[in-house]
Amino acid sequence: MATVLSMKEKTKEARKPRWSDLGLSSARLVDFYKRMLLIRRFEERAAQEYGKSKIGGFCHLYIGQEAVGVGAIEALREDDYIFSAYRDHGHALARGMDPKGIMAELFGKVTGCSKGMGGSMHMFDASKNFMGGYGIVGGHVPLAAGTAFGTKYLGKDSVTLCFFGEAAANQGVFHETLNLAALWKLPVVFVCENNRYGMGTAVERAHAVWDIYQKASAYDMARGWFDGMDVIESYRAVKEAVDRARTSSEPTMLEARTYRFRGHSMSDPIHGHYRTKEEVEEQKKSDPIPRFAEELLRGGILTQTAVDDMEAEIKAVVNEAVEFADQSPEPPAEFLHENVYV
Amino acid sequence: MATRIEMPKLSDTMEEGIILKWLKKEGDAVKQGEIIAEVQTDKADMELEAYDSGILRKIFVPEGSGAAVGKPIAIIAGAGEDISALLTDKRSTEAVQHHAEEKSSAPVETSLSQRSPETTVKQVSNENGGSRVKISPLAKKIAQEKNINVSTLAGSGPMGRIIKRDVEEVLSHGATAFVPRHAANVSTQQFPVSMMRKTIAKRLVESKTTAPHFYVTSEVDMKRVIEFRSALNATGEVKISYNDIIVKAAAYALRKNPNVNASWMGETITQHGEIRIGIAVALDDGLITPVIRDVDAKGLAQISAEAKDLASRAHERKLKPEEYSGGTFTVSNLGMFDVENFAAIINPPEAGILAVGSITEEPVVENGAIVIGNRMKMTLSCDHRVIDGAVGAQFMSDLKKILENPAVLAL
Amino acid sequence: MAMLAFREALNQAMTEEMERDPNVFLMGEEVAQYQGAYKVSQGMLQKFGEKRVIDTPITEAGFAGLGIGAAMIGLRPIVEMMTWNFAILAFDQLFNNAAKIRYMSGGQFKVPIVVRGPSGAAHALAAQHSQSLEAMLAHVPGLIVVAPSTPADGKGLLKSAVRDDNPVMFMESEMMYGQKGEVPDGEYVLPLGVGDVKRGGKDVTIIAWSKMIHVALAAAEQLKNEGIEAEVVDPRTIHPLDETVILDSVKKTNRCVIVEEAWPFASVGKEIASRIYSQAFDYLDAPIGHVNGADVPMPYAHNLEKLMLPSVPRVIDAVKEVLYR
């Protein structure tokens, strides 16, 4: 590793973009940006529609954390599996699920991705191997070990990616699952989105060990953390873990250090009693979206015109999704009793 | 504007109506002209129309209960309109007549919202007071089927509960008292009285006790009527019944004897210009007499068609009040039951009713020889206050002549 | 037809289903090398190998959830809980995931998993190891709950459970594993949700399931000597419940006693009674009698343990009460 480079080589090395080793095309990088922007605009609009009572229940927005979902999911293949928790709209959009179906699900309409039966916390799409959003903190983590077990049992090389918040890493079943995944060498990647607060309780007030990824050390599992406000770092870390899972069937536990700019859910103020306005403003300086845009503009991969066009295009997509959701019918009354049993 | 809907008078004799069904519930919007309820009158099941648009705010008379004509049954008003004045009106609270109470001793079901706290307390204390008969569901069912008065039974179950064996014991000891000897499955039963039966009872008692009846019977040779009817029906265009011919003939005779087509009005006698003949139609739980109007002005084909239509709608309870009221004379025919002769009770305010028996084959003397003839007996019941013996006899004589020479009816 | 112990009948059902379908596998504590804590899986490791007969760590929530995830992508796991008492640790997985994934995904996924193991009291195992929890499981829509009482029913129902596309909670009894009975060979499959009349009678209906069927049958035999013909009805599946077999019997006998090992409060027996009261009210000549476990945790001392559980004399007393004898 310790190769000595000449000055010339050093200069050349320094001019290389930081993603040059990842084999990502310019188009792919633009796509990363576009997906993050879609999530941001979609979530902003979801908040508006929530205010208009078009969306009910809990509604946990992903604003601020877009780089984690997009970078991680971009590292997957179509035949890989994804589990999410209750903050799942961003993951669903990153997976390429139709914004119309996601918005319709939020509106509780039959055209929603879960036919209006799941809502904000339970987005499902079997056709995208999107195995669902789950509402019990940590409760879905063993399911991800299950699909990883299943693909291995069936002799397939699919990988399972499981998102959860840092608060889930205190749950018993999280530890049970990490143990089973390490013990049985399951092809699963655990991505812990550490947004610093489990609802309103800061990491320091809830965890004896603040480096969440270190919890995996108890199971001798490959582990690490990355900057969750940087889509490239997210992609890099998850891609490496996914490759390891696919080629040598080994699990990895990753901690994405990120931050949510909105409240825990729609009924929660942006900073509340548990964090200051100044803290939130400070964190917004590392907003992953403008940060990546600047980098792409600087590198000549994106032009301002293209950014503006993209904004307009996404606005239209979101408008269309809201219109579709608004005009879609509610599930018929028979749905009440359908799908309780097969 | 708030309006109180009152039990309408839906038949000439209706005094009380039963709400069979509310088609709207409290809180529903109703439009003027929309049907809001079905009401059973003494004669038919009628539809009740809303006369105003608004919200059906209050129902005073629940389904299955009755109210006298003119009593409030509901309130239609605007959504937020104050209806307290109409609600507290004394007339509203006394409207309901609980038919359920007449039918069984079971407590009348009222909704929770209608139940005041005091009555709830009262019901509870009744139960604790032991006035309620304690009986197992099965024993109660058997007792009802066998018509056993459970209040006379002593229960052998816990806390004096009447159980199956208590009922069975009564049945085995006193079986003959409850079960007819020859038909084990036929038990004595009690039925509630329908509005129609109530009306029949009331009106016919009134008729038989106030109108002095006398009876005139004639026997008619029906040979020509049989030939006449066959000839008409052979055309294939009509299907005339004997009763149609008798009705038409009666109209003919009434026109010749207008003092039979009359009514006793106390101070005066009304002689009706129009001849409107009621035809008695038997229903499952009573009878009704739909009326054919202007009978003497109508041909047999039309009378026949109208009679069929009225009878079939009478069975469906679809007659309008004007179709079973206003008769001036009635024909009651039991010929299809192989009845030789009978006398009917006058349907007031009419003055006469013709009771028609079966056409029977009898040996008759014709031109000095005994041959098989076809005979029919008819009895006219007359209200002697209006019709004297000679008048009734003259009517019957004319009627007999027409039936024995029916060609005249085709004129 | 062979005379088999209950555990052998269950073993046969699992073995046959694993031979039939390579996606069926068995997972649980001590199911493989140890040959089963109660020897239900005896010989299966040798027959199917480590890939399909899998020892788990003691981590009920973990392997229950893992089984559910595997079922979501088409596998058909049989998850053995050493006892249902331990499965309480996995109830979040069963209640929130297994029972609801199909519904909240709008029908996109199904969870064809069987979770099975012994339920109820054995001997002198005290409070934490002696619970009959079928009411808790049956309370949750989306779960099927089965509680067989004979080796033949055990085989036929377990085969159905493995083939069913719903999560099936299969509740056995430690006390019955050694009990022998005639079991049909090979393809013997009993439908879920269909009850059975274990003994005919005209005077009173006794409803029971699992181990309590044998208490009910013993009581019926003694009642016969007193001229009382008791009909013993076994719903076999707790949820969905076979109302027909229950109502038909009660309508015939007009009297009913429900015998269950579980605690009395909000029990399955109370649910059955409620359905009888609402659907056969006019056929009852007496209030329904209940014989339950006492409303206490299971005591250890032998004399108290006996007092806690339903017994033949208690069932006979209850029958006489509803017969007003």
Short mmCIF file of N, CA and C in Angstrom, two decimals, chain A residues 150-289:
data_model
loop_
_atom_site.label_atom_id
_atom_site.label_comp_id
_atom_site.label_asym_id
_atom_site.label_seq_id
_atom_site.Cartn_x
_atom_site.Cartn_y
_atom_site.Cartn_z
N GLY A 150 -32.17 -17.09 2.77
CA GLY A 150 -32.94 -17.73 1.69
C GLY A 150 -32.18 -17.74 0.37
N THR A 151 -31.56 -16.63 0.01
CA THR A 151 -30.84 -16.59 -1.27
C THR A 151 -29.66 -17.57 -1.23
N LYS A 152 -29.03 -17.64 -0.07
CA LYS A 152 -27.90 -18.57 0.06
C LYS A 152 -28.40 -20.02 -0.05
N TYR A 153 -29.53 -20.29 0.62
CA TYR A 153 -30.14 -21.63 0.60
C TYR A 153 -30.47 -22.02 -0.84
N LEU A 154 -30.96 -21.03 -1.59
CA LEU A 154 -31.40 -21.31 -2.96
C LEU A 154 -30.24 -21.26 -3.95
N GLY A 155 -29.03 -20.95 -3.47
CA GLY A 155 -27.86 -20.93 -4.35
C GLY A 155 -27.80 -19.71 -5.24
N LYS A 156 -28.44 -18.63 -4.84
CA LYS A 156 -28.40 -17.40 -5.64
C LYS A 156 -27.34 -16.45 -5.05
N ASP A 157 -26.88 -15.49 -5.87
CA ASP A 157 -25.87 -14.58 -5.32
C ASP A 157 -26.44 -13.19 -5.04
N SER A 158 -27.73 -13.13 -4.79
CA SER A 158 -28.34 -11.85 -4.40
C SER A 158 -27.87 -11.46 -3.01
N VAL A 159 -27.86 -10.15 -2.78
CA VAL A 159 -27.44 -9.61 -1.50
C VAL A 159 -28.65 -8.88 -0.89
N THR A 160 -28.71 -8.86 0.42
CA THR A 160 -29.78 -8.10 1.08
C THR A 160 -29.19 -6.89 1.79
N LEU A 161 -29.85 -5.74 1.58
CA LEU A 161 -29.43 -4.50 2.22
C LEU A 161 -30.52 -4.12 3.22
N CYS A 162 -30.10 -3.82 4.45
CA CYS A 162 -31.09 -3.49 5.48
C CYS A 162 -30.78 -2.14 6.10
N PHE A 163 -31.73 -1.19 5.94
CA PHE A 163 -31.58 0.12 6.57
C PHE A 163 -32.27 0.13 7.94
N PHE A 164 -31.70 0.83 8.87
CA PHE A 164 -32.37 1.07 10.15
C PHE A 164 -31.69 2.27 10.79
N GLY A 165 -32.32 2.83 11.81
CA GLY A 165 -31.73 3.98 12.49
C GLY A 165 -30.81 3.53 13.61
N GLU A 166 -30.05 4.48 14.14
CA GLU A 166 -29.10 4.08 15.18
C GLU A 166 -29.81 3.60 16.43
N ALA A 167 -31.05 4.05 16.65
CA ALA A 167 -31.77 3.62 17.85
C ALA A 167 -32.06 2.12 17.81
N ALA A 168 -32.24 1.57 16.60
CA ALA A 168 -32.53 0.15 16.46
C ALA A 168 -31.36 -0.71 16.94
N ALA A 169 -30.17 -0.10 16.94
CA ALA A 169 -28.98 -0.87 17.32
C ALA A 169 -28.91 -1.14 18.81
N ASN A 170 -29.87 -0.61 19.56
CA ASN A 170 -29.96 -0.98 20.98
C ASN A 170 -30.97 -2.10 21.23
N GLN A 171 -31.72 -2.46 20.20
CA GLN A 171 -32.74 -3.49 20.38
C GLN A 171 -32.09 -4.88 20.43
N GLY A 172 -32.70 -5.75 21.23
CA GLY A 172 -32.18 -7.11 21.35
C GLY A 172 -32.14 -7.85 20.03
N VAL A 173 -33.19 -7.71 19.26
CA VAL A 173 -33.27 -8.50 18.03
C VAL A 173 -32.22 -8.07 17.01
N PHE A 174 -31.74 -6.82 17.11
CA PHE A 174 -30.64 -6.37 16.25
C PHE A 174 -29.40 -7.20 16.55
N HIS A 175 -29.13 -7.35 17.83
CA HIS A 175 -27.94 -8.11 18.22
C HIS A 175 -28.10 -9.59 17.90
N GLU A 176 -29.32 -10.12 18.09
CA GLU A 176 -29.56 -11.52 17.74
C GLU A 176 -29.29 -11.74 16.26
N THR A 177 -29.72 -10.76 15.45
CA THR A 177 -29.56 -10.90 14.01
C THR A 177 -28.10 -10.79 13.60
N LEU A 178 -27.39 -9.83 14.19
CA LEU A 178 -25.97 -9.71 13.85
C LEU A 178 -25.21 -10.99 14.18
N ASN A 179 -25.58 -11.57 15.31
CA ASN A 179 -24.95 -12.83 15.69
C ASN A 179 -25.23 -13.92 14.67
N LEU A 180 -26.52 -14.06 14.29
CA LEU A 180 -26.87 -15.10 13.32
C LEU A 180 -26.21 -14.85 11.97
N ALA A 181 -26.17 -13.58 11.54
CA ALA A 181 -25.60 -13.26 10.23
C ALA A 181 -24.11 -13.57 10.20
N ALA A 182 -23.43 -13.25 11.32
CA ALA A 182 -21.99 -13.52 11.38
C ALA A 182 -21.73 -15.02 11.52
N LEU A 183 -22.55 -15.66 12.37
CA LEU A 183 -22.39 -17.10 12.62
C LEU A 183 -22.58 -17.92 11.35
N TRP A 184 -23.62 -17.54 10.60
CA TRP A 184 -23.96 -18.34 9.41
C TRP A 184 -23.44 -17.72 8.11
N LYS A 185 -22.62 -16.65 8.24
CA LYS A 185 -22.04 -15.98 7.07
C LYS A 185 -23.12 -15.68 6.01
N LEU A 186 -24.01 -14.79 6.38
CA LEU A 186 -25.12 -14.47 5.48
C LEU A 186 -24.78 -13.24 4.63
N PRO A 187 -25.17 -13.23 3.37
CA PRO A 187 -24.86 -12.11 2.46
C PRO A 187 -25.79 -10.93 2.70
N VAL A 188 -25.55 -10.24 3.79
CA VAL A 188 -26.41 -9.12 4.15
C VAL A 188 -25.55 -7.92 4.54
N VAL A 189 -26.00 -6.73 4.17
CA VAL A 189 -25.30 -5.49 4.53
C VAL A 189 -26.24 -4.67 5.40
N PHE A 190 -25.83 -4.41 6.63
CA PHE A 190 -26.63 -3.60 7.54
C PHE A 190 -26.18 -2.16 7.42
N VAL A 191 -27.08 -1.28 7.04
CA VAL A 191 -26.73 0.14 6.95
C VAL A 191 -27.48 0.90 8.03
N CYS A 192 -26.74 1.30 9.06
CA CYS A 192 -27.33 2.04 10.16
C CYS A 192 -27.24 3.52 9.84
N GLU A 193 -28.37 4.18 9.67
CA GLU A 193 -28.37 5.61 9.40
C GLU A 193 -28.39 6.35 10.74
N ASN A 194 -27.23 6.74 11.17
CA ASN A 194 -27.10 7.45 12.44
C ASN A 194 -27.36 8.93 12.20
N ASN A 195 -28.59 9.35 12.44
CA ASN A 195 -28.92 10.77 12.25
C ASN A 195 -28.86 11.51 13.58
N ARG A 196 -28.22 10.91 14.54
CA ARG A 196 -27.88 11.52 15.82
C ARG A 196 -28.99 11.50 16.86
N TYR A 197 -30.21 11.24 16.42
CA TYR A 197 -31.29 11.25 17.41
C TYR A 197 -32.25 10.07 17.18
N GLY A 198 -32.51 9.33 18.24
CA GLY A 198 -33.59 8.35 18.19
C GLY A 198 -34.82 9.08 18.66
N MET A 199 -35.62 9.50 17.69
CA MET A 199 -36.71 10.45 17.94
C MET A 199 -36.11 11.72 18.55
N GLY A 200 -36.16 11.91 19.87
CA GLY A 200 -35.60 13.12 20.46
C GLY A 200 -34.44 12.83 21.39
N THR A 201 -33.97 11.59 21.39
CA THR A 201 -32.91 11.23 22.33
C THR A 201 -31.58 11.10 21.59
N ALA A 202 -30.64 11.95 21.99
CA ALA A 202 -29.36 11.99 21.30
C ALA A 202 -28.58 10.69 21.54
N VAL A 203 -27.74 10.34 20.58
CA VAL A 203 -26.90 9.14 20.66
C VAL A 203 -26.21 9.05 22.02
N GLU A 204 -25.65 10.18 22.46
CA GLU A 204 -24.88 10.19 23.70
C GLU A 204 -25.74 9.85 24.92
N ARG A 205 -27.02 10.08 24.80
CA ARG A 205 -27.91 9.81 25.92
C ARG A 205 -28.52 8.41 25.85
N ALA A 206 -28.24 7.68 24.77
CA ALA A 206 -28.89 6.38 24.59
C ALA A 206 -27.91 5.23 24.41
N HIS A 207 -26.71 5.53 23.95
CA HIS A 207 -25.76 4.46 23.63
C HIS A 207 -24.53 4.55 24.53
N ALA A 208 -24.13 3.42 25.09
CA ALA A 208 -22.91 3.38 25.89
C ALA A 208 -21.70 3.55 24.98
N VAL A 209 -21.80 3.03 23.77
CA VAL A 209 -20.72 3.17 22.79
C VAL A 209 -21.25 4.04 21.66
N TRP A 210 -20.57 5.19 21.42
CA TRP A 210 -21.11 6.15 20.45
C TRP A 210 -20.78 5.78 19.02
N ASP A 211 -19.74 5.03 18.82
CA ASP A 211 -19.45 4.55 17.47
C ASP A 211 -20.34 3.33 17.22
N ILE A 212 -21.45 3.60 16.61
CA ILE A 212 -22.48 2.55 16.49
C ILE A 212 -21.92 1.31 15.76
N TYR A 213 -21.09 1.57 14.72
CA TYR A 213 -20.59 0.43 13.92
C TYR A 213 -19.80 -0.54 14.77
N GLN A 214 -19.27 -0.02 15.90
CA GLN A 214 -18.45 -0.89 16.74
C GLN A 214 -19.27 -1.98 17.44
N LYS A 215 -20.57 -1.80 17.45
CA LYS A 215 -21.39 -2.85 18.07
C LYS A 215 -21.20 -4.17 17.35
N ALA A 216 -20.84 -4.11 16.06
CA ALA A 216 -20.64 -5.33 15.30
C ALA A 216 -19.35 -6.04 15.69
N SER A 217 -18.49 -5.32 16.41
CA SER A 217 -17.21 -5.96 16.78
C SER A 217 -17.47 -7.14 17.71
N ALA A 218 -18.57 -7.07 18.46
CA ALA A 218 -18.90 -8.19 19.35
C ALA A 218 -19.15 -9.47 18.56
N TYR A 219 -19.47 -9.32 17.26
CA TYR A 219 -19.77 -10.50 16.44
C TYR A 219 -18.67 -10.74 15.40
N ASP A 220 -17.59 -10.04 15.58
CA ASP A 220 -16.44 -10.18 14.67
C ASP A 220 -16.87 -10.01 13.22
N MET A 221 -17.69 -8.99 13.01
CA MET A 221 -18.24 -8.75 11.68
C MET A 221 -17.50 -7.58 11.03
N ALA A 222 -17.29 -7.62 9.73
CA ALA A 222 -16.71 -6.49 9.00
C ALA A 222 -17.56 -5.26 9.27
N ARG A 223 -16.92 -4.11 9.50
CA ARG A 223 -17.68 -2.95 9.94
C ARG A 223 -16.94 -1.67 9.60
N GLY A 224 -17.67 -0.55 9.63
CA GLY A 224 -17.03 0.73 9.36
C GLY A 224 -18.08 1.84 9.34
N TRP A 225 -17.60 3.07 9.17
CA TRP A 225 -18.54 4.18 9.07
C TRP A 225 -18.19 4.99 7.85
N PHE A 226 -19.12 5.78 7.39
CA PHE A 226 -18.84 6.68 6.26
C PHE A 226 -19.64 7.97 6.44
N ASP A 227 -19.24 8.98 5.67
CA ASP A 227 -19.93 10.28 5.72
C ASP A 227 -21.26 10.15 4.99
N GLY A 228 -22.30 10.12 5.74
CA GLY A 228 -23.63 9.94 5.17
C GLY A 228 -24.17 11.18 4.48
N MET A 229 -23.42 12.27 4.49
CA MET A 229 -23.84 13.47 3.78
C MET A 229 -23.15 13.54 2.42
N ASP A 230 -22.49 12.45 2.05
CA ASP A 230 -21.73 12.43 0.80
C ASP A 230 -22.14 11.18 0.01
N VAL A 231 -22.80 11.40 -1.11
CA VAL A 231 -23.34 10.27 -1.86
C VAL A 231 -22.24 9.36 -2.41
N ILE A 232 -21.11 9.93 -2.73
CA ILE A 232 -20.03 9.12 -3.26
C ILE A 232 -19.46 8.20 -2.18
N GLU A 233 -19.29 8.76 -1.00
CA GLU A 233 -18.76 7.94 0.11
C GLU A 233 -19.75 6.84 0.48
N SER A 234 -21.02 7.18 0.40
CA SER A 234 -22.05 6.20 0.69
C SER A 234 -21.98 5.05 -0.32
N TYR A 235 -21.87 5.42 -1.59
CA TYR A 235 -21.78 4.42 -2.65
C TYR A 235 -20.53 3.56 -2.45
N ARG A 236 -19.45 4.21 -2.19
CA ARG A 236 -18.16 3.51 -2.07
C ARG A 236 -18.21 2.47 -0.94
N ALA A 237 -18.68 2.90 0.21
CA ALA A 237 -18.68 2.01 1.37
C ALA A 237 -19.64 0.83 1.16
N VAL A 238 -20.82 1.15 0.67
CA VAL A 238 -21.83 0.08 0.52
C VAL A 238 -21.43 -0.86 -0.62
N LYS A 239 -20.87 -0.31 -1.68
CA LYS A 239 -20.47 -1.15 -2.82
C LYS A 239 -19.44 -2.19 -2.36
N GLU A 240 -18.49 -1.73 -1.58
CA GLU A 240 -17.47 -2.65 -1.09
C GLU A 240 -18.09 -3.77 -0.23
N ALA A 241 -19.05 -3.36 0.62
CA ALA A 241 -19.72 -4.34 1.49
C ALA A 241 -20.58 -5.31 0.68
N VAL A 242 -21.27 -4.76 -0.31
CA VAL A 242 -22.14 -5.60 -1.15
C VAL A 242 -21.28 -6.60 -1.92
N ASP A 243 -20.15 -6.14 -2.45
CA ASP A 243 -19.27 -7.04 -3.20
C ASP A 243 -18.76 -8.17 -2.30
N ARG A 244 -18.43 -7.81 -1.06
CA ARG A 244 -17.95 -8.83 -0.13
C ARG A 244 -19.05 -9.86 0.15
N ALA A 245 -20.24 -9.33 0.34
CA ALA A 245 -21.37 -10.24 0.60
C ALA A 245 -21.60 -11.17 -0.59
N ARG A 246 -21.52 -10.60 -1.78
CA ARG A 246 -21.83 -11.37 -2.98
C ARG A 246 -20.74 -12.41 -3.26
N THR A 247 -19.49 -12.01 -3.13
CA THR A 247 -18.42 -12.92 -3.52
C THR A 247 -18.03 -13.89 -2.42
N SER A 248 -18.05 -13.42 -1.15
CA SER A 248 -17.61 -14.36 -0.11
C SER A 248 -18.66 -14.60 0.96
N SER A 249 -19.91 -14.19 0.66
CA SER A 249 -21.01 -14.41 1.58
C SER A 249 -20.65 -14.03 3.02
N GLU A 250 -20.33 -12.75 3.16
CA GLU A 250 -20.02 -12.27 4.50
C GLU A 250 -20.81 -11.01 4.78
N PRO A 251 -21.33 -10.88 5.99
CA PRO A 251 -22.10 -9.69 6.32
C PRO A 251 -21.21 -8.51 6.68
N THR A 252 -21.76 -7.31 6.57
CA THR A 252 -21.05 -6.09 6.97
C THR A 252 -22.03 -5.19 7.72
N MET A 253 -21.49 -4.50 8.71
CA MET A 253 -22.28 -3.51 9.42
C MET A 253 -21.68 -2.14 9.16
N LEU A 254 -22.45 -1.25 8.54
CA LEU A 254 -21.96 0.09 8.23
C LEU A 254 -22.76 1.13 8.98
N GLU A 255 -22.06 2.15 9.42
CA GLU A 255 -22.74 3.26 10.06
C GLU A 255 -22.61 4.49 9.16
N ALA A 256 -23.75 5.02 8.74
CA ALA A 256 -23.75 6.24 7.94
C ALA A 256 -23.97 7.39 8.88
N ARG A 257 -23.02 8.32 8.95
CA ARG A 257 -23.18 9.47 9.85
C ARG A 257 -23.90 10.57 9.08
N THR A 258 -25.10 10.80 9.47
CA THR A 258 -25.95 11.70 8.70
C THR A 258 -26.75 12.58 9.63
N TYR A 259 -27.70 13.31 9.07
CA TYR A 259 -28.46 14.26 9.89
C TYR A 259 -29.80 14.51 9.22
N ARG A 260 -30.83 14.56 10.05
CA ARG A 260 -32.12 14.90 9.43
C ARG A 260 -32.43 16.36 9.70
N PHE A 261 -32.87 17.07 8.62
CA PHE A 261 -33.12 18.51 8.74
C PHE A 261 -34.53 18.79 9.25
N ARG A 262 -35.39 17.81 9.18
CA ARG A 262 -36.76 17.99 9.65
C ARG A 262 -36.93 17.31 11.00
N GLY A 263 -38.12 17.46 11.55
CA GLY A 263 -38.42 16.80 12.81
C GLY A 263 -38.47 15.29 12.63
N HIS A 264 -38.62 14.60 13.74
CA HIS A 264 -38.68 13.14 13.69
C HIS A 264 -39.82 12.69 12.78
N SER A 265 -40.97 13.32 12.97
CA SER A 265 -42.07 13.06 12.06
C SER A 265 -42.78 14.38 11.84
N MET A 266 -43.86 14.36 11.06
CA MET A 266 -44.53 15.60 10.72
C MET A 266 -45.10 16.31 11.94
N SER A 267 -45.37 15.56 13.00
CA SER A 267 -45.98 16.18 14.17
C SER A 267 -44.91 16.75 15.12
N ASP A 268 -43.68 16.69 14.68
CA ASP A 268 -42.55 17.05 15.52
C ASP A 268 -41.91 18.33 14.94
N PRO A 269 -41.62 19.35 15.77
CA PRO A 269 -40.97 20.55 15.24
C PRO A 269 -39.54 20.25 14.77
N ILE A 270 -38.99 21.15 13.95
CA ILE A 270 -37.69 20.87 13.35
C ILE A 270 -36.60 20.68 14.40
N HIS A 271 -36.57 21.53 15.42
CA HIS A 271 -35.53 21.29 16.43
C HIS A 271 -36.09 20.86 17.79
N GLY A 272 -37.22 21.38 18.17
CA GLY A 272 -37.82 20.94 19.42
C GLY A 272 -36.96 21.26 20.62
N HIS A 273 -37.12 20.48 21.70
CA HIS A 273 -36.37 20.73 22.93
C HIS A 273 -35.04 20.00 22.95
N TYR A 274 -34.85 19.12 22.01
CA TYR A 274 -33.69 18.24 22.11
C TYR A 274 -32.50 18.71 21.29
N ARG A 275 -32.71 19.69 20.42
CA ARG A 275 -31.58 20.23 19.67
C ARG A 275 -31.89 21.70 19.36
N THR A 276 -30.84 22.47 19.10
CA THR A 276 -31.04 23.90 18.88
C THR A 276 -31.20 24.20 17.40
N LYS A 277 -31.79 25.35 17.15
CA LYS A 277 -31.94 25.82 15.79
C LYS A 277 -30.56 26.00 15.15
N GLU A 278 -29.63 26.51 15.98
CA GLU A 278 -28.27 26.76 15.48
C GLU A 278 -27.62 25.46 15.01
N GLU A 279 -27.86 24.41 15.77
CA GLU A 279 -27.28 23.11 15.40
C GLU A 279 -27.79 22.67 14.03
N VAL A 280 -29.11 22.82 13.85
CA VAL A 280 -29.70 22.40 12.58
C VAL A 280 -29.12 23.24 11.44
N GLU A 281 -29.03 24.58 11.66
CA GLU A 281 -28.50 25.46 10.62
C GLU A 281 -27.05 25.11 10.28
N GLU A 282 -26.31 24.80 11.31
CA GLU A 282 -24.91 24.42 11.11
C GLU A 282 -24.81 23.17 10.24
N GLN A 283 -25.66 22.20 10.56
CA GLN A 283 -25.65 20.93 9.82
C GLN A 283 -26.06 21.11 8.37
N LYS A 284 -26.95 22.08 8.15
CA LYS A 284 -27.44 22.29 6.78
C LYS A 284 -26.32 22.74 5.84
N LYS A 285 -25.22 23.23 6.45
CA LYS A 285 -24.08 23.62 5.61
C LYS A 285 -23.50 22.42 4.88
N SER A 286 -23.72 21.21 5.45
CA SER A 286 -23.22 20.03 4.74
C SER A 286 -24.36 19.30 4.01
N ASP A 287 -25.39 20.05 3.66
CA ASP A 287 -26.49 19.47 2.88
C ASP A 287 -25.94 18.69 1.69
N PRO A 288 -26.23 17.41 1.58
CA PRO A 288 -25.59 16.58 0.55
C PRO A 288 -25.95 16.98 -0.87
N ILE A 289 -27.05 17.68 -1.05
CA ILE A 289 -27.48 17.96 -2.42
C ILE A 289 -26.71 19.12 -3.05
#
